[in-house]
């Protein structure tokens, strides 16, 4: 039987508060186009919505990530909006592209560290192995800033980012919809 669940995926430390959501393999120096929102500097828990699927083939993954979220506060979400709204009426909100089957949350200031990390094949192999095994990994620089990398349930694609707002208008959650369940064709408990 297929079952849904929540998995803790560490926490992301934001020193500037500029939360970036992107493919960790996107090697460029300017991540400003991927800033989903400005938060207060701090440490924010990351959770994954996962689906557990029975598998008869051990080569297939039995746990797939359907969504990932940064929990900014305990406030109840009362309204949702896209992180990158479209500037044209009738055009869907902009999503971010994934070419390596992974997405990440990070502070914009750690981007140079991520680029250096991704240039070292042995460190990339360790990160990818952990993501494949655990569905997520955290890599940190010497200051403690980190990148939380998560597996994308559907692999490569284009994924929307949503900001969940509390009654007072503050951001309570940042959610990446990995669109796995929109492709489902069977019952889920």
Coordinates of C-alpha atoms in Angstrom, one line a residue:
X1 CA 0.0 0.0 0.0
X2 CA 1.3 3.5 -0.9
X3 CA 1.5 5.8 2.1
X4 CA 2.3 9.5 2.6
X5 CA 4.5 10.8 5.4
X6 CA 6.7 13.7 6.6
X7 CA 10.5 13.4 6.9
X8 CA 12.7 15.9 8.8
X9 CA 15.5 17.1 6.6
X10 CA 17.7 19.1 8.9
X11 CA 17.6 22.9 8.9
X12 CA 18.9 25.7 6.6
X13 CA 20.9 28.5 8.2
X14 CA 20.3 31.9 6.6
X15 CA 22.9 34.6 7.5
X16 CA 21.4 37.2 5.2
X17 CA 17.9 35.9 5.1
X18 CA 17.8 35.8 1.3
X19 CA 16.5 32.3 0.7
X20 CA 17.5 30.8 -2.6
X21 CA 15.7 27.8 -4.1
X22 CA 17.4 26.2 -7.1
X23 CA 19.1 23.1 -8.6
X24 CA 22.4 22.8 -6.7
X25 CA 24.1 22.0 -10.0
X26 CA 23.2 25.5 -11.4
X27 CA 26.8 26.8 -11.3
X28 CA 26.7 30.5 -11.7
X29 CA 27.9 33.4 -9.5
X30 CA 24.7 35.3 -9.5
X31 CA 21.8 33.5 -7.7
X32 CA 19.7 36.6 -7.2
X33 CA 17.1 35.4 -9.8
X34 CA 16.5 32.4 -7.5
X35 CA 15.8 34.3 -4.3
X36 CA 12.4 33.1 -3.3
X37 CA 11.9 35.5 -0.4
X38 CA 13.6 37.7 2.2
X39 CA 13.4 36.2 5.7
X40 CA 15.0 37.2 9.0
X41 CA 18.5 35.7 9.4
X42 CA 18.1 32.5 11.4
X43 CA 18.0 28.7 11.3
X44 CA 14.8 27.2 9.8
X45 CA 13.7 23.5 9.8
X46 CA 13.3 21.7 6.5
X47 CA 10.7 19.0 6.0
X48 CA 9.9 16.7 3.1
X49 CA 6.6 15.2 2.2
X50 CA 7.3 11.7 1.0
X51 CA 5.4 8.8 -0.5
X52 CA 6.4 5.3 0.5
X53 CA 5.7 2.9 -2.3
X54 CA 6.1 -0.9 -2.2
X55 CA 8.7 -2.1 -4.7
X56 CA 9.4 -5.6 -6.0
X57 CA 12.6 -4.4 -7.7
X58 CA 15.4 -3.4 -5.3
X59 CA 16.9 -1.1 -8.0
X60 CA 13.9 1.2 -7.7
X61 CA 13.5 3.8 -4.9
X62 CA 10.7 3.0 -2.5
X63 CA 10.6 6.6 -1.0
X64 CA 10.0 9.6 -3.3
X65 CA 9.8 13.2 -2.3
X66 CA 6.6 15.0 -3.3
X67 CA 7.3 18.4 -1.8
X68 CA 9.9 20.2 0.4
X69 CA 9.3 23.1 2.8
X70 CA 11.1 25.5 5.0
X71 CA 9.2 26.1 8.2
X72 CA 9.6 29.8 8.9
X73 CA 7.1 30.0 11.8
X74 CA 4.5 27.9 13.6
X75 CA 1.8 30.3 12.3
X76 CA -1.1 28.7 10.3
X77 CA -0.9 29.4 6.6
X78 CA -4.0 31.3 5.5
X79 CA -2.9 32.4 2.0
X80 CA -0.5 31.1 -0.7
X81 CA 1.2 33.0 -3.5
X82 CA 3.9 32.1 -6.0
X83 CA 7.4 33.1 -5.0
X84 CA 8.0 34.3 -8.6
X85 CA 4.7 35.6 -9.9
X86 CA 4.2 36.1 -13.6
X87 CA 4.2 39.6 -14.8
X88 CA 1.6 38.8 -17.5
X89 CA -2.0 38.0 -16.7
X90 CA -2.9 34.4 -17.6
X91 CA 0.7 33.2 -17.7
X92 CA 1.7 30.7 -15.0
X93 CA 4.1 31.7 -12.2
X94 CA 7.8 31.1 -13.0
X95 CA 9.3 27.8 -11.7
X96 CA 12.9 26.8 -11.4
X97 CA 14.5 24.2 -13.6
X98 CA 16.1 21.0 -12.4
X99 CA 18.6 19.1 -14.5
X100 CA 20.2 16.9 -11.9
X101 CA 17.2 15.4 -10.1
X102 CA 17.9 17.6 -7.0
X103 CA 16.7 20.9 -5.5
X104 CA 18.2 22.9 -2.7
X105 CA 17.5 25.6 -0.1
X106 CA 20.3 28.0 0.8
X107 CA 21.3 31.5 1.8
X108 CA 22.4 33.6 -1.2
X109 CA 25.7 34.3 0.6
X110 CA 26.8 30.6 0.4
X111 CA 26.6 30.4 -3.4
X112 CA 30.4 30.7 -3.9
X113 CA 30.9 27.7 -1.5
X114 CA 28.3 25.6 -3.4
X115 CA 30.0 26.4 -6.7
X116 CA 33.4 25.3 -5.3
X117 CA 31.8 22.2 -3.7
X118 CA 30.2 21.2 -7.0
X119 CA 33.6 21.5 -8.8
X120 CA 35.0 18.6 -6.7
X121 CA 33.7 15.3 -8.2
X122 CA 34.4 13.4 -5.0
X123 CA 32.4 15.8 -2.8
X124 CA 29.6 15.7 -5.4
X125 CA 29.6 11.9 -5.4
X126 CA 29.3 11.9 -1.6
X127 CA 26.4 14.4 -1.6
X128 CA 24.5 12.5 -4.4
X129 CA 25.0 9.2 -2.6
X130 CA 23.5 10.6 0.6
X131 CA 20.6 12.2 -1.3
X132 CA 19.8 8.9 -3.0
X133 CA 20.0 7.0 0.3
X134 CA 18.3 9.5 2.6
X135 CA 16.4 11.7 0.2
X136 CA 18.3 14.8 1.5
X137 CA 21.8 16.0 2.5
X138 CA 23.2 19.1 4.1
X139 CA 26.6 20.5 3.2
X140 CA 28.1 23.3 5.2
X141 CA 31.0 25.8 4.9
X142 CA 33.4 26.6 7.7
X143 CA 31.1 29.3 9.1
X144 CA 28.2 26.9 9.6
X145 CA 26.1 28.2 6.7
X146 CA 24.7 25.3 4.7
X147 CA 22.9 24.1 1.7
X148 CA 20.0 21.6 2.2
X149 CA 19.8 19.4 -0.9
X150 CA 16.7 17.3 -1.5
X151 CA 15.8 14.6 -4.1
X152 CA 13.1 15.6 -6.6
X153 CA 10.5 12.9 -6.7
X154 CA 9.9 13.3 -10.5
X155 CA 13.6 13.9 -11.2
X156 CA 14.4 16.6 -13.7
X157 CA 11.7 19.2 -14.5
X158 CA 10.4 22.6 -13.6
X159 CA 9.0 23.1 -10.1
X160 CA 7.0 26.0 -8.6
X161 CA 7.8 27.6 -5.3
X162 CA 5.0 28.8 -3.0
X163 CA 5.1 31.3 -0.1
X164 CA 2.6 30.4 2.6
X165 CA 1.5 33.6 4.5
X166 CA 0.0 33.9 8.0
X167 CA -2.9 36.2 8.9
X168 CA -0.5 39.0 9.6
X169 CA 1.0 38.7 6.1
X170 CA 4.3 37.2 7.3
X171 CA 5.8 34.2 5.5
X172 CA 5.2 31.1 7.5
X173 CA 6.4 28.5 5.0
X174 CA 8.2 28.2 1.7
X175 CA 7.2 25.1 -0.3
X176 CA 8.6 23.5 -3.4
X177 CA 5.9 21.4 -5.1
X178 CA 7.8 18.6 -6.8
X179 CA 4.6 17.6 -8.6
X180 CA 4.9 13.9 -8.0
X181 CA 1.3 13.5 -6.9
X182 CA 0.0 15.4 -9.9
X183 CA 1.2 12.4 -11.9
X184 CA -0.2 9.8 -9.6
X185 CA -2.6 7.3 -11.0
X186 CA -3.6 5.2 -8.0
X187 CA -4.9 5.5 -4.4
X188 CA -2.7 7.0 -1.7
X189 CA -3.4 6.6 2.0

